[in-house]
Structure formats: structure tokens, C-alpha cells
PDB file of C-alpha atoms in Angstrom:
ATOM      1  CA  MET A   1       0.345  -0.224  -0.202  1.00 65.00           C
ATOM      2  CA  SER A   2       1.319   3.014  -0.857  1.00 95.00           C
ATOM      3  CA  ILE A   3       0.063   6.102   1.641  1.00 97.00           C
ATOM      4  CA  LEU A   4       1.150   9.882   0.841  1.00 97.00           C
ATOM      5  CA  VAL A   5       0.590  12.718   3.891  1.00 98.00           C
ATOM      6  CA  LEU A   6       0.947  15.855   2.396  1.00 96.00           C
ATOM      7  CA  GLY A   7       1.686  18.868   4.529  1.00 95.00           C
ATOM      8  CA  ILE A   8      -0.036  22.124   2.457  1.00 92.00           C
ATOM      9  CA  GLY A   9       1.411  25.664   3.842  1.00 91.00           C
ATOM     10  CA  ASN A  10       3.313  28.993   3.530  1.00 92.00           C
ATOM     11  CA  LEU A  11       5.823  29.184   6.204  1.00 93.00           C
ATOM     12  CA  ILE A  12       5.657  32.704   6.207  1.00 94.00           C
ATOM     13  CA  MET A  13       1.911  32.915   6.507  1.00 93.00           C
ATOM     14  CA  SER A  14       1.694  32.200  10.162  1.00 96.00           C
ATOM     15  CA  ASP A  15      -1.378  29.873  10.545  1.00 96.00           C
ATOM     16  CA  ASP A  16      -0.889  28.826   6.952  1.00 93.00           C
ATOM     17  CA  SER A  17       2.238  27.009   7.875  1.00 95.00           C
ATOM     18  CA  VAL A  18       0.176  24.536  10.071  1.00 97.00           C
ATOM     19  CA  GLY A  19      -0.007  21.831   7.600  1.00 96.00           C
ATOM     20  CA  VAL A  20       3.577  21.995   6.801  1.00 96.00           C
ATOM     21  CA  ARG A  21       4.887  21.980  10.414  1.00 97.00           C
ATOM     22  CA  LEU A  22       3.234  19.446  11.502  1.00 98.00           C
ATOM     23  CA  VAL A  23       3.796  16.744   8.589  1.00 98.00           C
ATOM     24  CA  GLN A  24       7.580  18.040   9.236  1.00 97.00           C
ATOM     25  CA  GLY A  25       7.053  17.396  12.923  1.00 97.00           C
ATOM     26  CA  LEU A  26       6.270  13.778  12.237  1.00 98.00           C
ATOM     27  CA  GLY A  27       9.096  13.134  10.287  1.00 96.00           C
ATOM     28  CA  GLU A  28      11.216  14.357  12.885  1.00 96.00           C
ATOM     29  CA  ASN A  29       9.471  12.075  15.539  1.00 96.00           C
ATOM     30  CA  PHE A  30       8.292   9.223  14.204  1.00 97.00           C
ATOM     31  CA  ARG A  31       9.445   6.237  11.663  1.00 96.00           C
ATOM     32  CA  PHE A  32       6.718   5.216   8.791  1.00 97.00           C
ATOM     33  CA  PRO A  33       6.673   2.458   7.643  1.00 95.00           C
ATOM     34  CA  GLU A  34       7.571   1.466   4.163  1.00 95.00           C
ATOM     35  CA  GLY A  35       5.149   2.588   1.718  1.00 95.00           C
ATOM     36  CA  VAL A  36       4.198   5.495   3.825  1.00 97.00           C
ATOM     37  CA  VAL A  37       5.757   9.200   2.291  1.00 96.00           C
ATOM     38  CA  LEU A  38       5.723  12.427   4.346  1.00 97.00           C
ATOM     39  CA  HIS A  39       5.931  15.299   1.674  1.00 96.00           C
ATOM     40  CA  ASP A  40       6.418  19.142   2.562  1.00 93.00           C
ATOM     41  CA  GLY A  41       3.848  20.197  -0.445  1.00 90.00           C
ATOM     42  CA  GLY A  42       4.265  23.323   0.392  1.00 86.00           C
ATOM     43  CA  THR A  43       2.239  25.937  -2.004  1.00 81.00           C
ATOM     44  CA  LEU A  44       3.435  24.133  -5.002  1.00 77.00           C
ATOM     45  CA  GLY A  45      -0.263  22.672  -6.109  1.00 74.00           C
ATOM     46  CA  PRO A  46      -0.368  21.038  -9.636  1.00 76.00           C
ATOM     47  CA  ALA A  47       3.307  20.569  -9.889  1.00 81.00           C
ATOM     48  CA  LEU A  48       2.701  17.809  -6.478  1.00 87.00           C
ATOM     49  CA  LEU A  49       0.997  15.795  -9.628  1.00 88.00           C
ATOM     50  CA  PRO A  50       3.883  13.406  -9.761  1.00 89.00           C
ATOM     51  CA  LEU A  51       3.921  12.533  -5.923  1.00 91.00           C
ATOM     52  CA  LEU A  52       0.239  11.168  -6.635  1.00 92.00           C
ATOM     53  CA  GLU A  53       1.125   8.153  -9.152  1.00 92.00           C
ATOM     54  CA  GLY A  54       1.088   4.752  -7.450  1.00 93.00           C
ATOM     55  CA  VAL A  55      -0.704   6.780  -4.414  1.00 96.00           C
ATOM     56  CA  GLU A  56      -3.875   4.471  -2.908  1.00 96.00           C
ATOM     57  CA  LYS A  57      -4.636   6.994  -0.116  1.00 97.00           C
ATOM     58  CA  LEU A  58      -4.061  10.792   0.457  1.00 96.00           C
ATOM     59  CA  LEU A  59      -4.041  12.359   3.523  1.00 97.00           C
ATOM     60  CA  VAL A  60      -3.805  15.858   3.025  1.00 95.00           C
ATOM     61  CA  VAL A  61      -3.080  18.235   6.350  1.00 96.00           C
ATOM     62  CA  ASP A  62      -3.824  22.222   5.909  1.00 92.00           C
ATOM     63  CA  ALA A  63      -5.701  25.231   7.146  1.00 92.00           C
ATOM     64  CA  VAL A  64      -8.923  25.190   6.267  1.00 89.00           C
ATOM     65  CA  GLU A  65     -11.583  27.775   6.608  1.00 86.00           C
ATOM     66  CA  THR A  66     -14.358  26.859   8.060  1.00 84.00           C
ATOM     67  CA  GLY A  67     -15.968  30.171   9.558  1.00 87.00           C
ATOM     68  CA  ASN A  68     -15.673  28.375  12.906  1.00 91.00           C
ATOM     69  CA  ILE A  69     -13.441  29.453  16.023  1.00 97.00           C
ATOM     70  CA  PRO A  70      -9.621  29.952  15.209  1.00 97.00           C
ATOM     71  CA  GLY A  71      -8.033  26.350  16.194  1.00 97.00           C
ATOM     72  CA  THR A  72     -11.114  24.455  15.611  1.00 97.00           C
ATOM     73  CA  VAL A  73     -10.145  20.916  13.679  1.00 97.00           C
ATOM     74  CA  VAL A  74     -11.808  19.798  10.805  1.00 95.00           C
ATOM     75  CA  ARG A  75     -11.788  15.933   8.532  1.00 95.00           C
ATOM     76  CA  LEU A  76     -12.876  16.353   5.476  1.00 91.00           C
ATOM     77  CA  ALA A  77     -13.559  12.849   3.390  1.00 89.00           C
ATOM     78  CA  GLY A  78     -15.576  11.817   0.515  1.00 82.00           C
ATOM     79  CA  ASP A  79     -18.284  14.049  -0.480  1.00 75.00           C
ATOM     80  CA  ASP A  80     -17.212  16.251   2.300  1.00 77.00           C
ATOM     81  CA  LEU A  81     -14.167  16.972   0.222  1.00 72.00           C
ATOM     82  CA  SER A  82     -16.371  19.220  -2.558  1.00 64.00           C
ATOM     83  CA  LEU A  83     -16.142  21.633   0.226  1.00 59.00           C
ATOM     84  CA  VAL A  84     -12.625  22.624  -0.705  1.00 56.00           C
ATOM     85  CA  THR A  85     -13.752  23.780  -3.823  1.00 44.00           C
ATOM     86  CA  SER A  86     -17.063  25.326  -3.540  1.00 42.00           C
ATOM     87  CA  ASP A  87     -17.048  26.919  -0.524  1.00 40.00           C
ATOM     88  CA  LYS A  88     -12.738  27.747  -0.525  1.00 44.00           C
ATOM     89  CA  LEU A  89     -12.205  26.366   2.729  1.00 46.00           C
ATOM     90  CA  SER A  90      -8.187  26.442   2.271  1.00 50.00           C
ATOM     91  CA  SER A  91      -6.482  29.196   1.547  1.00 49.00           C
ATOM     92  CA  HIS A  92      -4.523  26.447  -1.190  1.00 47.00           C
ATOM     93  CA  GLN A  93      -8.083  25.519  -2.605  1.00 49.00           C
ATOM     94  CA  LEU A  94      -7.186  26.195  -5.991  1.00 52.00           C
ATOM     95  CA  GLY A  95      -3.966  24.442  -6.048  1.00 66.00           C
ATOM     96  CA  LEU A  96      -5.416  21.077  -4.025  1.00 75.00           C
ATOM     97  CA  THR A  97      -8.449  21.248  -6.343  1.00 73.00           C
ATOM     98  CA  ASP A  98      -6.141  21.416  -9.980  1.00 76.00           C
ATOM     99  CA  LEU A  99      -4.402  19.138  -8.306  1.00 81.00           C
ATOM    100  CA  LEU A 100      -7.190  16.363  -7.202  1.00 82.00           C
ATOM    101  CA  ALA A 101      -8.959  17.575 -10.469  1.00 81.00           C
ATOM    102  CA  ILE A 102      -5.677  16.782 -13.164  1.00 85.00           C
ATOM    103  CA  ALA A 103      -4.629  13.727 -11.098  1.00 88.00           C
ATOM    104  CA  SER A 104      -8.678  12.043 -11.449  1.00 87.00           C
ATOM    105  CA  LEU A 105      -8.555  13.102 -15.520  1.00 90.00           C
ATOM    106  CA  GLN A 106      -5.161  11.086 -15.910  1.00 90.00           C
ATOM    107  CA  GLY A 107      -6.360   8.307 -13.977  1.00 90.00           C
ATOM    108  CA  ILE A 108      -4.036   8.877 -11.263  1.00 90.00           C
ATOM    109  CA  SER A 109      -6.077   9.747  -8.624  1.00 90.00           C
ATOM    110  CA  PRO A 110      -5.714   7.848  -4.926  1.00 94.00           C
ATOM    111  CA  GLN A 111      -9.066   5.243  -3.672  1.00 93.00           C
ATOM    112  CA  GLU A 112      -9.047   7.243  -1.128  1.00 94.00           C
ATOM    113  CA  ILE A 113      -8.810  11.030  -0.012  1.00 94.00           C
ATOM    114  CA  VAL A 114      -8.803  12.729   3.698  1.00 95.00           C
ATOM    115  CA  VAL A 115      -8.278  16.405   4.797  1.00 94.00           C
ATOM    116  CA  TRP A 116      -7.415  17.208   8.263  1.00 96.00           C
ATOM    117  CA  GLY A 117      -7.362  20.698   8.807  1.00 94.00           C
ATOM    118  CA  ILE A 118      -7.511  23.353  11.476  1.00 96.00           C
ATOM    119  CA  GLN A 119      -9.450  26.705  11.512  1.00 95.00           C
ATOM    120  CA  PRO A 120      -6.873  29.185  11.459  1.00 96.00           C
ATOM    121  CA  GLU A 121      -7.027  32.530  13.092  1.00 96.00           C
ATOM    122  CA  ASN A 122      -3.878  34.543  11.088  1.00 95.00           C
ATOM    123  CA  THR A 123      -2.870  33.832   7.984  1.00 90.00           C
ATOM    124  CA  GLY A 124      -1.037  37.128   7.218  1.00 91.00           C
ATOM    125  CA  LEU A 125       2.612  37.113   7.346  1.00 95.00           C
ATOM    126  CA  GLY A 126       4.530  35.934  10.368  1.00 95.00           C
ATOM    127  CA  LEU A 127       6.737  33.143  11.116  1.00 95.00           C
ATOM    128  CA  ASP A 128       4.777  31.676  14.764  1.00 97.00           C
ATOM    129  CA  LEU A 129       1.425  30.099  14.816  1.00 97.00           C
ATOM    130  CA  SER A 130      -1.150  32.183  16.443  1.00 97.00           C
ATOM    131  CA  PRO A 131      -2.094  31.140  19.802  1.00 97.00           C
ATOM    132  CA  ALA A 132      -5.518  29.392  18.755  1.00 97.00           C
ATOM    133  CA  VAL A 133      -3.811  27.344  16.421  1.00 98.00           C
ATOM    134  CA  ALA A 134      -0.645  26.737  18.023  1.00 97.00           C
ATOM    135  CA  SER A 135      -2.891  25.541  20.971  1.00 98.00           C
ATOM    136  CA  ARG A 136      -4.666  22.751  19.051  1.00 98.00           C
ATOM    137  CA  VAL A 137      -1.619  21.600  17.197  1.00 97.00           C
ATOM    138  CA  ALA A 138      -1.215  18.260  19.110  1.00 97.00           C
ATOM    139  CA  ALA A 139      -5.395  17.494  18.590  1.00 98.00           C
ATOM    140  CA  LEU A 140      -4.496  17.692  15.290  1.00 98.00           C
ATOM    141  CA  GLU A 141      -1.860  15.517  15.172  1.00 98.00           C
ATOM    142  CA  ALA A 142      -3.407  12.791  16.885  1.00 98.00           C
ATOM    143  CA  ARG A 143      -6.180  13.228  14.527  1.00 98.00           C
ATOM    144  CA  VAL A 144      -3.621  12.427  11.836  1.00 98.00           C
ATOM    145  CA  LEU A 145      -1.686   9.621  13.368  1.00 98.00           C
ATOM    146  CA  GLY A 146      -5.081   8.305  14.601  1.00 97.00           C
ATOM    147  CA  GLU A 147      -6.144   8.462  10.549  1.00 97.00           C
ATOM    148  CA  LEU A 148      -3.288   6.700   9.858  1.00 98.00           C
ATOM    149  CA  GLN A 149      -3.685   3.840  12.728  1.00 97.00           C
ATOM    150  CA  GLY A 150      -7.315   3.202  10.860  1.00 97.00           C
ATOM    151  CA  TRP A 151      -5.557   2.753   7.606  1.00 96.00           C
ATOM    152  CA  ASN A 152      -3.319  -0.189   9.404  1.00 96.00           C
ATOM    153  CA  ILE A 153       0.019   2.110   9.715  1.00 96.00           C
ATOM    154  CA  GLU A 154       1.187   2.383  13.127  1.00 94.00           C
ATOM    155  CA  PRO A 155       4.309   5.141  13.362  1.00 95.00           C
ATOM    156  CA  ILE A 156       6.993   4.499  15.574  1.00 95.00           C
ATOM    157  CA  PRO A 157       7.787   7.649  18.063  1.00 94.00           C
ATOM    158  CA  ILE A 158      11.385   8.236  18.279  1.00 92.00           C
ATOM    159  CA  ASP A 159      13.084   8.589  21.292  1.00 84.00           C
ATOM    160  CA  ARG A 160      15.141  11.206  21.242  1.00 74.00           C
ATOM    161  CA  ALA A 161      16.851  10.998  24.619  1.00 71.00           C
ATOM    162  CA  ASN A 162      18.177   7.565  23.574  1.00 66.00           C
ATOM    163  CA  GLY A 163      18.470   8.056  19.999  1.00 56.00           C
ATOM    164  CA  ARG A 164      16.154   5.184  19.686  1.00 57.00           C
ATOM    165  CA  HIS A 165      13.015   4.077  17.676  1.00 56.00           C
TER     166      HIS A 165
END
């Protein structure tokens, strides 16, 4: 099985960076089995198309505009994914929408696509997450790890103190 965990965001746009930061953190703190790829997708949108070839399951992590209280964690899958395109939930909506549409047209669309996101408070210039989003990153990470466990993926924590897995 091939799984791609894709963090989307812009590291200099405060809460917009949450997806990239979370996926980077997963790579620093966990070892994943063969067949699971973590990737910092930045803001590249359709340029990420080659990454989808052979991917069976795609898990996207991003700042998602839902109109909820900042820090609200959301999961979009199946029919809910159409909200990403119709309601412009993600600040990367065009890039993600285009990526998924092109993948579908080329016959390389993953069998399952899940977006885990968090309602941003601030997407202006800034290197730090807002307090509302920063306080919920651990909850978002837990949901992402839970999704992977639902796909029978058991990441192994890296013990930094002893340098072991």
C-alpha cells in the first residue's frame, strides 16, 4: 500500500503553515513503515502531481477556512471534499482542487482522500502560529495519527533522549 501524507502551507504566513509544520514534525518524531511518504507540499499545487502516481491513500494536512472558532479541527473526506472546491475552505483551494482534478483526469487519483485541517486565526505574514492554532496542533496531530492507524499504519515514536526508535 502506498500512502502519501501531504502538508500544505506557506511557512511565512502564520497559521497557513500548520500543515507543513505538522508533517515536518511527524517526520522528525516518528518512523513510518515502508510505503508511507511524508511530504512538505508547500504551496506548489499541481506541481505535486508526480507524487500522486501509485498513491492509494492521500492524507492532506492544511489550514482550512470553515468559519468556526480558530483552532477548530476538521476532517473532510468523500462528498465533504467538494466543500474544498465549492466553498473555498483552504487558502490553497485552487492548488489542491487543481491537483485532485488533474490526477482524476489522468487516472492517478488516490482511492481514498482525506483532508485534516484546522481553522486559522491569522494567515498574514508571520513566522509563528497564532496561540489559538498552536494550542490545537497536538490535537490535529493526534487525529492525523489516528487516521493513519485506521489505515493500519503504526508509526513508531523516535526516542530523542536515547536516540532510539
